[in-house]
PDB file of C-alpha atoms and ligand atoms in Angstrom:
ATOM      1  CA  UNK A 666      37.525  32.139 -33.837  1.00 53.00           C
ATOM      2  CA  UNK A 667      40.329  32.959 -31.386  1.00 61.00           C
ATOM      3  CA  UNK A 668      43.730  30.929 -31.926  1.00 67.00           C
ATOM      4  CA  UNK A 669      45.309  27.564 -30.368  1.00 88.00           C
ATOM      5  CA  UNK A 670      45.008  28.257 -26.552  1.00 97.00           C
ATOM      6  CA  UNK A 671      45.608  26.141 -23.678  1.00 98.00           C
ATOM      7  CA  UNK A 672      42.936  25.367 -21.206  1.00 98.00           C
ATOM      8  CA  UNK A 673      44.876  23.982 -17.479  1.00 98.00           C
ATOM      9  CA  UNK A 674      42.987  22.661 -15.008  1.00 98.00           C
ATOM     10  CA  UNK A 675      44.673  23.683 -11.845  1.00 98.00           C
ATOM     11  CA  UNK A 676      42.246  22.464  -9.490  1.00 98.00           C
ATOM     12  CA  UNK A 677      39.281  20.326  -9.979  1.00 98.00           C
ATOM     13  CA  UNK A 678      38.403  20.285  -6.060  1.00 98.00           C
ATOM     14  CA  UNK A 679      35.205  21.327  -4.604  1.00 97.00           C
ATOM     15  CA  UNK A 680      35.223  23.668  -1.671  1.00 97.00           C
ATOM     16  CA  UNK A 681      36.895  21.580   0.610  1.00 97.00           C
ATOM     17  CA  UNK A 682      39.529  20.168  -1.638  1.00 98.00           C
ATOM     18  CA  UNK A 683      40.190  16.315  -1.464  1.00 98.00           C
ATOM     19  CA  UNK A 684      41.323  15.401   1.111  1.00 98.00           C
ATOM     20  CA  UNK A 685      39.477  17.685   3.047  1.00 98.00           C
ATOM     21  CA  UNK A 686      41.237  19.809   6.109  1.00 98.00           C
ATOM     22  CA  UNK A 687      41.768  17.268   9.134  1.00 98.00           C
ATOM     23  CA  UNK A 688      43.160  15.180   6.311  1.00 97.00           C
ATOM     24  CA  UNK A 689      39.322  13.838   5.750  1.00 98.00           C
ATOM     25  CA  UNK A 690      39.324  11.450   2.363  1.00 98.00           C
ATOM     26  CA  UNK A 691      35.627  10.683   2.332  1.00 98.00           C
ATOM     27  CA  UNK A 692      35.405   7.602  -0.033  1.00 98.00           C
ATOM     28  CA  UNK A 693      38.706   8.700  -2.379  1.00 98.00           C
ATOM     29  CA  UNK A 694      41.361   6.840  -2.614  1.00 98.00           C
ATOM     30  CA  UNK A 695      44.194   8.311  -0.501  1.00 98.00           C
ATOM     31  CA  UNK A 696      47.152   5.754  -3.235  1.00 98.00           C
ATOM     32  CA  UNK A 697      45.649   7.856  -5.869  1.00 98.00           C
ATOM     33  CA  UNK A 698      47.364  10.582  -6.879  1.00 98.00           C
ATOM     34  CA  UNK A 699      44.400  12.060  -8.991  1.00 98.00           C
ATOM     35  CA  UNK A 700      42.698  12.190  -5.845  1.00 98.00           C
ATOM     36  CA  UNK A 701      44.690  15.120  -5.182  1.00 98.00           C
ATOM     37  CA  UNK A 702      42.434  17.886  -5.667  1.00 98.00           C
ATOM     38  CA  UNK A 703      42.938  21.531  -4.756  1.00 98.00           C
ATOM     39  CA  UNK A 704      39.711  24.126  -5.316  1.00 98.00           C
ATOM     40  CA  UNK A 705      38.330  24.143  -9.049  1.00 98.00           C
ATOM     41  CA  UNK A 706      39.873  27.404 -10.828  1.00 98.00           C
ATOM     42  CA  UNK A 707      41.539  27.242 -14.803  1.00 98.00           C
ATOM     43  CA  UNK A 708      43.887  28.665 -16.535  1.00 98.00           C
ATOM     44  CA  UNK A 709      44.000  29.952 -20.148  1.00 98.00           C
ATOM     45  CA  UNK A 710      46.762  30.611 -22.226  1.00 98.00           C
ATOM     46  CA  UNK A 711      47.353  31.940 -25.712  1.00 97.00           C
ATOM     47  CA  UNK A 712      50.379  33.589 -27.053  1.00 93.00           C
ATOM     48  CA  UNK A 713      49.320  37.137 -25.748  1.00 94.00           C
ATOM     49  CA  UNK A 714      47.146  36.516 -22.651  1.00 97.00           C
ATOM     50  CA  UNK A 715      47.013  34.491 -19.160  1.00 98.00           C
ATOM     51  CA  UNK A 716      43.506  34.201 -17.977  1.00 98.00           C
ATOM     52  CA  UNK A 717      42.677  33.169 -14.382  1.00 98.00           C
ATOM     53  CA  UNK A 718      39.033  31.971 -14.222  1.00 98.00           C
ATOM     54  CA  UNK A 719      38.491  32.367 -10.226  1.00 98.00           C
ATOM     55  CA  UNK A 720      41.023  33.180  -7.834  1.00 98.00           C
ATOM     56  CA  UNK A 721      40.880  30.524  -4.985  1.00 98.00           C
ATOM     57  CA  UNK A 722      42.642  29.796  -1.805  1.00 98.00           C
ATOM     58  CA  UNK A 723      45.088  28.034  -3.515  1.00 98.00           C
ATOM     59  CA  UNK A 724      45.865  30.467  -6.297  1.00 98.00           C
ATOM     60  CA  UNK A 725      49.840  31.315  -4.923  1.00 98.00           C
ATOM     61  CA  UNK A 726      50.358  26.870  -5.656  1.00 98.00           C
ATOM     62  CA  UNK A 727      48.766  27.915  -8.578  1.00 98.00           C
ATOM     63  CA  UNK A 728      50.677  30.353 -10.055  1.00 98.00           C
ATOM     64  CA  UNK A 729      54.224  28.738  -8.775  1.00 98.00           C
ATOM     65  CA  UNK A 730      53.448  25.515 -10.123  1.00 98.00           C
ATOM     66  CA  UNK A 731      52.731  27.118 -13.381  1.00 97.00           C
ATOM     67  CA  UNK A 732      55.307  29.698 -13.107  1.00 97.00           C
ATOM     68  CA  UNK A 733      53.081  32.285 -13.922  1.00 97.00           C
ATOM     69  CA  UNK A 734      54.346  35.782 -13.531  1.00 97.00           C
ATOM     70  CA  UNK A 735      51.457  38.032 -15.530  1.00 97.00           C
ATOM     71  CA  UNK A 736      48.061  37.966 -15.792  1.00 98.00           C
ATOM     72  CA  UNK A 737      45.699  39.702 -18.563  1.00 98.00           C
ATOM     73  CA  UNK A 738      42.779  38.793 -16.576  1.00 98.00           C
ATOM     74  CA  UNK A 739      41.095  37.045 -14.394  1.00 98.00           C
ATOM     75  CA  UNK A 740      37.450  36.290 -14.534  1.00 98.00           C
ATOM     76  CA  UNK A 741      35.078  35.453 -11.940  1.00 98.00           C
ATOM     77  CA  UNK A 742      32.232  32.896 -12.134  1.00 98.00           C
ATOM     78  CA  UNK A 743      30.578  34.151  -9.115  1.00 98.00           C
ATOM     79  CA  UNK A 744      31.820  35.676  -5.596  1.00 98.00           C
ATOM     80  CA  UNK A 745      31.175  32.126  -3.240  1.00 98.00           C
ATOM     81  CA  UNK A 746      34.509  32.263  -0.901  1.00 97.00           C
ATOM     82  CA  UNK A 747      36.199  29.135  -2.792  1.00 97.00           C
ATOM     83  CA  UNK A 748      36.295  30.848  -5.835  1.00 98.00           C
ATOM     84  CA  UNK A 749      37.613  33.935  -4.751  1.00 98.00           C
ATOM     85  CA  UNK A 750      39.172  33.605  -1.411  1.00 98.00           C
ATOM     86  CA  UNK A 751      42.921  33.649  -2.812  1.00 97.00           C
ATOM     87  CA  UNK A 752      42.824  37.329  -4.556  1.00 96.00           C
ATOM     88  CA  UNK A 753      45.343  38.837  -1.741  1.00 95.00           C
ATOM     89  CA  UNK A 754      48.248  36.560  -2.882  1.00 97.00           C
ATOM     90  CA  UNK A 755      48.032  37.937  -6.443  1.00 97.00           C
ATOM     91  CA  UNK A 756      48.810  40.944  -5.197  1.00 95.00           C
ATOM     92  CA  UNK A 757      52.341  40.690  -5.849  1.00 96.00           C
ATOM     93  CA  UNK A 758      51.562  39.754  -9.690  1.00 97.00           C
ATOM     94  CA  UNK A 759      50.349  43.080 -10.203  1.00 97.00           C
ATOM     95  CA  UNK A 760      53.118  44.883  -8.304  1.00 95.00           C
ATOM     96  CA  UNK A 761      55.499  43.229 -10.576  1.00 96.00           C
ATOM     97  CA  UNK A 762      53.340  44.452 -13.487  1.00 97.00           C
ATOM     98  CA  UNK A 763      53.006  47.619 -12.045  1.00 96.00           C
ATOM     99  CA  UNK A 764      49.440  47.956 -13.128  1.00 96.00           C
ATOM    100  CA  UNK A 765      46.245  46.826 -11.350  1.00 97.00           C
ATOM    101  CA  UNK A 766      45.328  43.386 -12.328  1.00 98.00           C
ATOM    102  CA  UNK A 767      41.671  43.355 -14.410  1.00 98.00           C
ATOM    103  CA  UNK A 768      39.416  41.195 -13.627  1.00 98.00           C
ATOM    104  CA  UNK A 769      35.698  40.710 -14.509  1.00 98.00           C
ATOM    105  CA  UNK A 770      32.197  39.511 -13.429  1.00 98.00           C
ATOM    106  CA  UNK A 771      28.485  40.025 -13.518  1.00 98.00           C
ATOM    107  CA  UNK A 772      27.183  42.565 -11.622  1.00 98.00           C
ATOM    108  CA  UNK A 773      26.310  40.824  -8.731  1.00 98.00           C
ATOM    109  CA  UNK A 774      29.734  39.379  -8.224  1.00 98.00           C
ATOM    110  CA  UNK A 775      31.562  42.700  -8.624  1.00 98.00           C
ATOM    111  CA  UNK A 776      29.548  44.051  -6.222  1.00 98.00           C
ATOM    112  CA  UNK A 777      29.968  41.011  -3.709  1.00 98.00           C
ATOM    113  CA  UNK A 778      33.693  41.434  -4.200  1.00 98.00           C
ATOM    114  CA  UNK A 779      33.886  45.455  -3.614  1.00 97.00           C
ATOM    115  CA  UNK A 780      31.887  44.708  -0.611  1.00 97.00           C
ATOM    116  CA  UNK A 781      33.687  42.472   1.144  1.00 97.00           C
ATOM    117  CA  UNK A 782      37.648  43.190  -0.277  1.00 95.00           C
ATOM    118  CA  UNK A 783      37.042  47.121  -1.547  1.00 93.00           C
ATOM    119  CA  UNK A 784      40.802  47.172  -0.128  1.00 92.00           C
ATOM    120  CA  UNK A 785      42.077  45.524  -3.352  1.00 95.00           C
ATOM    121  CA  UNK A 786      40.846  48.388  -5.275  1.00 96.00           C
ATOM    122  CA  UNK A 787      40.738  50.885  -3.486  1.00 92.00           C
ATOM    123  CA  UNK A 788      44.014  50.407  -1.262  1.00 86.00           C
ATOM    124  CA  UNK A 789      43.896  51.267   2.429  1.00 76.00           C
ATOM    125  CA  UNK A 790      45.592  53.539   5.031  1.00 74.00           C
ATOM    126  CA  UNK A 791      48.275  54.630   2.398  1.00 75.00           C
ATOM    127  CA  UNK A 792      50.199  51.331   3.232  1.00 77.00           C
ATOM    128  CA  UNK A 793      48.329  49.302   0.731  1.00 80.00           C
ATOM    129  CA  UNK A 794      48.342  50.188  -3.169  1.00 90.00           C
ATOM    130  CA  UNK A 795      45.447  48.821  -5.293  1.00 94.00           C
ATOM    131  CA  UNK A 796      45.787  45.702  -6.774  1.00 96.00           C
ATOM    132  CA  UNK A 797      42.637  44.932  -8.739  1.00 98.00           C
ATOM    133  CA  UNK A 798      40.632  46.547 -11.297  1.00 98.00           C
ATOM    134  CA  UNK A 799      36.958  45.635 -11.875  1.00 98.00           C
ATOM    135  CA  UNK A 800      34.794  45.174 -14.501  1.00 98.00           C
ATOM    136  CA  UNK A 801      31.413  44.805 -15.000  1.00 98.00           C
ATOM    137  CA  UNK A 802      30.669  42.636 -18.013  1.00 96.00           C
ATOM    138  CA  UNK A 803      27.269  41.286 -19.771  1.00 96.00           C
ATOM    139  CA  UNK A 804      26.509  38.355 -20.838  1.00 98.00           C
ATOM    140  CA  UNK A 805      27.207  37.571 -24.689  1.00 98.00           C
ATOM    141  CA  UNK A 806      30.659  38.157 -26.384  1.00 98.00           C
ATOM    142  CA  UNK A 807      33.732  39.363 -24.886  1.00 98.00           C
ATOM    143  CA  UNK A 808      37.415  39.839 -25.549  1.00 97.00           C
ATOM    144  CA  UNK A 809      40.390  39.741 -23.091  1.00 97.00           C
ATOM    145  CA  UNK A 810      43.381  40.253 -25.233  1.00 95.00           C
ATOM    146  CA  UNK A 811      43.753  37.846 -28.092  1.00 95.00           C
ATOM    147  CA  UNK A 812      40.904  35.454 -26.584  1.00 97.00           C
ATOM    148  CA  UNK A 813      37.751  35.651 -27.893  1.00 97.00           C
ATOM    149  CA  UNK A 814      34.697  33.764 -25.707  1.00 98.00           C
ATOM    150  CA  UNK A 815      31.088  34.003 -25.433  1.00 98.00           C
ATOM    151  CA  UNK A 816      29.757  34.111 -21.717  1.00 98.00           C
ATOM    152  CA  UNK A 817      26.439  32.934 -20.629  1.00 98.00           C
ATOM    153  CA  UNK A 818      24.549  32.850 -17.195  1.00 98.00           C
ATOM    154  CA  UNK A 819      24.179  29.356 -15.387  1.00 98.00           C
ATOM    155  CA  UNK A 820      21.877  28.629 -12.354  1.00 98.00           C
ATOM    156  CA  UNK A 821      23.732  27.715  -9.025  1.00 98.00           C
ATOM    157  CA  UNK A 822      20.292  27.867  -6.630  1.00 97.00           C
ATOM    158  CA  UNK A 823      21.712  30.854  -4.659  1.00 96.00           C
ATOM    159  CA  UNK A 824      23.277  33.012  -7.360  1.00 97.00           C
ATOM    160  CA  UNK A 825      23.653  33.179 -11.125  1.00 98.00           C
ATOM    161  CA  UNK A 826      27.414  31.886 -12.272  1.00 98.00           C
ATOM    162  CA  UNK A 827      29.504  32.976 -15.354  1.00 98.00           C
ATOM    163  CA  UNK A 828      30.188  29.950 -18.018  1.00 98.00           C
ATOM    164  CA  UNK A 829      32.360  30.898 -20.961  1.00 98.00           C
ATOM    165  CA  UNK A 830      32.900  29.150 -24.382  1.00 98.00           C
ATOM    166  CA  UNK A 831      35.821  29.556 -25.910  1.00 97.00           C
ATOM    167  CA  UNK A 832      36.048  27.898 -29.640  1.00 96.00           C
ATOM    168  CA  UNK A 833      34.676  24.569 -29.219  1.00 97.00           C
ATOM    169  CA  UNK A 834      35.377  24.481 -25.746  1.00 98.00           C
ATOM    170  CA  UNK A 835      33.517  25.216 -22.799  1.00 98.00           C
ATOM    171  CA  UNK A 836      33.644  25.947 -18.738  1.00 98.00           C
ATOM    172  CA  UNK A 837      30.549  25.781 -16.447  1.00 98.00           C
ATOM    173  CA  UNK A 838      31.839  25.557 -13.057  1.00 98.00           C
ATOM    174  CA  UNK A 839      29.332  25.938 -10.084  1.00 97.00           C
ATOM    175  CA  UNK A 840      25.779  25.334 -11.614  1.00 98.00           C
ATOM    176  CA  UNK A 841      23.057  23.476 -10.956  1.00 97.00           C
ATOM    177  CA  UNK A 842      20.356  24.086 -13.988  1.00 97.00           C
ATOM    178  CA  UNK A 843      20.808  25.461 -17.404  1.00 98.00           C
ATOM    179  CA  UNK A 844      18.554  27.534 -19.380  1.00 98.00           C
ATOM    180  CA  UNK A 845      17.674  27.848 -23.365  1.00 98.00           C
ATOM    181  CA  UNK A 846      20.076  30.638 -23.867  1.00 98.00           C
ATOM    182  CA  UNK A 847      23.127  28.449 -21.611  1.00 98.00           C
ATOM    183  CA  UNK A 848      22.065  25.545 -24.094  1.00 98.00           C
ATOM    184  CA  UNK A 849      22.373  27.188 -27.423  1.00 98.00           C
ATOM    185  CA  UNK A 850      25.650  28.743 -26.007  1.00 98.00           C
ATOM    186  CA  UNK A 851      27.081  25.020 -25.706  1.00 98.00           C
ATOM    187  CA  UNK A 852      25.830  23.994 -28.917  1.00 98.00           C
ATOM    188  CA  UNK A 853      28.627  22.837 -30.865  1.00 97.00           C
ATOM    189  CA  UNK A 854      30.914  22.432 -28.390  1.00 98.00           C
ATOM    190  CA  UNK A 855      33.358  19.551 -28.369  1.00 98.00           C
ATOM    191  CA  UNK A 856      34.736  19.103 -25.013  1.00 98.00           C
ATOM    192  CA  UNK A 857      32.727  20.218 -21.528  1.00 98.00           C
ATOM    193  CA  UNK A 858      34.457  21.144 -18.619  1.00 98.00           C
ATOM    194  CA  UNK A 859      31.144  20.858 -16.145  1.00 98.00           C
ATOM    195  CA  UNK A 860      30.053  20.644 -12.092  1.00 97.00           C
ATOM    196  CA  UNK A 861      28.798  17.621 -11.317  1.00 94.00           C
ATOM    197  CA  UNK A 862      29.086  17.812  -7.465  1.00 95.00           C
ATOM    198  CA  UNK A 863      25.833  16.914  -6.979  1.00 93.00           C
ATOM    199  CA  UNK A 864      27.154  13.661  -7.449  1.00 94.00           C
ATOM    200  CA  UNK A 865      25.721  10.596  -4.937  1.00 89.00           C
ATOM    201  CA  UNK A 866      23.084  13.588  -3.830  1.00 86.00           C
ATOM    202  CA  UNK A 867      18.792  12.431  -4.501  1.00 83.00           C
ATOM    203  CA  UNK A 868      17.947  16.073  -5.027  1.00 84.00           C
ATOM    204  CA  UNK A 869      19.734  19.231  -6.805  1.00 83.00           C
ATOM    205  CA  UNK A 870      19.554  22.545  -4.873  1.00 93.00           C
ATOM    206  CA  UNK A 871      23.591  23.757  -5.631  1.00 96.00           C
ATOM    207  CA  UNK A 872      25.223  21.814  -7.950  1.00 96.00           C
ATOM    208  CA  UNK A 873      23.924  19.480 -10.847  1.00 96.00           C
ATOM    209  CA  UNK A 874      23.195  15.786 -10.371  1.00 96.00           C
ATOM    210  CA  UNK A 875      25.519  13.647 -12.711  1.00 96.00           C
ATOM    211  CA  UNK A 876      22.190  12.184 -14.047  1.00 95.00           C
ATOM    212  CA  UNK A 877      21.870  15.933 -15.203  1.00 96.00           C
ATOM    213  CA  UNK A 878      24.805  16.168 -16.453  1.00 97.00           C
ATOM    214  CA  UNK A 879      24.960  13.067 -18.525  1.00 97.00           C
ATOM    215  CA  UNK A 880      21.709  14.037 -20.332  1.00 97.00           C
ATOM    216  CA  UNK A 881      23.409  17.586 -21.183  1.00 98.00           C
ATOM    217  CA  UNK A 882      26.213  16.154 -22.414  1.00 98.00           C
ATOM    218  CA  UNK A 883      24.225  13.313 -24.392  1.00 98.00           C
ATOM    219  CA  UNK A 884      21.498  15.643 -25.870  1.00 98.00           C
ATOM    220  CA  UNK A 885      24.724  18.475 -26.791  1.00 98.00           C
ATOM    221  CA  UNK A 886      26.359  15.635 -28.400  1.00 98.00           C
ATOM    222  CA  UNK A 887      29.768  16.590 -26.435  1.00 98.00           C
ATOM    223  CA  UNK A 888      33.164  14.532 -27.420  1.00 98.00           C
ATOM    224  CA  UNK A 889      34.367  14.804 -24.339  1.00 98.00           C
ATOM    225  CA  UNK A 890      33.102  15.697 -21.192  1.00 98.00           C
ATOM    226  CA  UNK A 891      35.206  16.259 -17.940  1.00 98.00           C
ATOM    227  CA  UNK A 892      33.593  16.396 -14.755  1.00 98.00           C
ATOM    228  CA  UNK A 893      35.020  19.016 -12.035  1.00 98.00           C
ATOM    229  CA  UNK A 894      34.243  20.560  -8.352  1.00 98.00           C
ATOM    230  CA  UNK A 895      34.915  16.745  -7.610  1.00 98.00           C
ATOM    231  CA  UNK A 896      34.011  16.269  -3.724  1.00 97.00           C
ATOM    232  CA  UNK A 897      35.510  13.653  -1.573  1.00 97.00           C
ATOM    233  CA  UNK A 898      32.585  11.190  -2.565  1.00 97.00           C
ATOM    234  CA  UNK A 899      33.748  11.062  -5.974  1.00 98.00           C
ATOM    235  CA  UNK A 900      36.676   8.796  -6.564  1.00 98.00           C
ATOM    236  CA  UNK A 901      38.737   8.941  -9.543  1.00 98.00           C
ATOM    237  CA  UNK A 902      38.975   5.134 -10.377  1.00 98.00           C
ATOM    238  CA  UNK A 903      35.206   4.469  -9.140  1.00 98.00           C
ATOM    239  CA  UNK A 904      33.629   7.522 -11.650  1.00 98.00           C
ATOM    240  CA  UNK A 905      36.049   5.812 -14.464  1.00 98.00           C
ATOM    241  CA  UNK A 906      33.837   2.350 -14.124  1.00 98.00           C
ATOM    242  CA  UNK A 907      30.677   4.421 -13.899  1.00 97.00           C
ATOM    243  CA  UNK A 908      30.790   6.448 -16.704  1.00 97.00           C
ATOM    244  CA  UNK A 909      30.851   6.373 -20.124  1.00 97.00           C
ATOM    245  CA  UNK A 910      34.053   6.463 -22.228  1.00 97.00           C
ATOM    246  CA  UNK A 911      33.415   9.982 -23.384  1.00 98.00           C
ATOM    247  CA  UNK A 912      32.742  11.564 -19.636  1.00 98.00           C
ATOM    248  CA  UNK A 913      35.961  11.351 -17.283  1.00 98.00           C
ATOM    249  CA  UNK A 914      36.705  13.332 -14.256  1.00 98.00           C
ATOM    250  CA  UNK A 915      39.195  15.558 -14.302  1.00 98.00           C
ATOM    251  CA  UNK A 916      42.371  16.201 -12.423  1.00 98.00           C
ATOM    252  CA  UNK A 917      44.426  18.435 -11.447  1.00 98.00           C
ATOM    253  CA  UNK A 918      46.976  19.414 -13.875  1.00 98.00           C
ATOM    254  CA  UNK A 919      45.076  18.457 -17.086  1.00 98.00           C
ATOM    255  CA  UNK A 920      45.709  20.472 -19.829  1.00 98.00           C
ATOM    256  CA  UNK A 921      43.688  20.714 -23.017  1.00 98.00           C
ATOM    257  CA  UNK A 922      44.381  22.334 -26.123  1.00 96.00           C
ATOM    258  CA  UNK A 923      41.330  23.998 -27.472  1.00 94.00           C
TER     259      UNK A 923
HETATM  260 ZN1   ZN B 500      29.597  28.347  -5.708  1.00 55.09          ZN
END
């Protein structure tokens, strides 16, 4: 079991944020403030470790908002441009550290992200120094300094994504199916950080119906279930009435301990 850590949910957005550039609201409320939604990326901290899960295009908000100044790691769920677009602005974070910044993946997303940034570890044209170190990690336990999670392989359609448990607490962002081994991974857990931007959609080819998602969280017999990569269709007051006491969406700036 790793200590008391704190889970922030710095953006619960899907890839367009809400409201979407061109200052599109689709049916959100624009009064609501939990409407607000930059791209979906947490934070994790325990008393020896910050951990960045995703670095997107709003990471630099991010980090000021936070005031964070050091990272231990950041891990990636997959290499799809929202969730990774941002990595040049933490470029500074590891200058002030004056170490590379580790961060890890599956295979497939380490080698998405050397091809199309291999500047951020590599450096370039003796101007630029590295910034990034990667690492290649399996599926299964894993430690990044004092936090101790299990990570298990979801099903987005068009790649494989990283979800993590952490003590009773758990983070599958970008998925659309689960298998066995996903499923016994959640077992136990008491609150569910999930995807359900398949939301309003008939048919599941990205991201997992909330119909889906209901059943999982049913069947797991989750406390508490919050809903993120929340697109413009899903309205914070409207989900409220629709779902059951124990499912909410989330918002950004929601912190859990866990
Ligand atoms: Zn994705």
């Amino acid at each position: 079991m790793t200590g008391k850590i704190k889970a922030t949910i710095m953006g619960c957005g899907a890839s367009l944020g809400v409201p979407a550039a061109g200052n599109f609201w689709g049916d959100c409320n624009p009064d609501n403030p939990k409407n607000l939604r930059t791209r979906s990326s947490l934070l994790l901290q325990s008393e020896q470790a910050n951990i960045l899960v995703d670095s997107t295009v709003d990471v630099r908000q991010h980090m000021n908002t936070y005031d964070i100044k050091r990272l231990d790691g950041i891990i990636y769920s997959h290499a799809h441009s929202d969730h990774i677009n941002g990595m040049d602005d933490l470029r500074v974070i590891s200058y002030v550290m004056e170490h590379p910044i580790e961060i890890y993946g599956d295979h497939n997303t380490i080698s998405e992200l050397h091809r199309r940034f291999d500047y951020v570890f590599h450096g370039g044209h003796n101007v630029y120094r590295p910034f990034l170190k990667s690492n290649v990690i399996d599926y299964g336990p894993h430690r990044i300094g004092d936090i101790r999670m299990d990570l298990f392989k979801q099903d987005h359609g068009t790649c494989d994504t990283t979800g993590i448990r952490i003590n009773d607490f758990a983070y599958s962002v970008d998925m659309v199916d689960l298998d066995e081994t996903a499923l016994k991974t959640l077992k136990g857990v008491k609150t569910w950080v999930v995807d359900a931007a398949g939301y309003k959609r008939e048919k599941a080819s990205t991201h997992a119906l909330l119909d889906d998602v209901l059943k999982w969280s049913h069947d797991l017999q989750v406390e508490q279930t919050y809903l993120v990569v929340l697109t413009g269709l899903m309205d914070y007051d409207v989900l409220c009435n629709e779902l059951p006491d124990n499912v909410r969406p989330a918002y950004d700036g929601l912190v859990l301990e866990i």
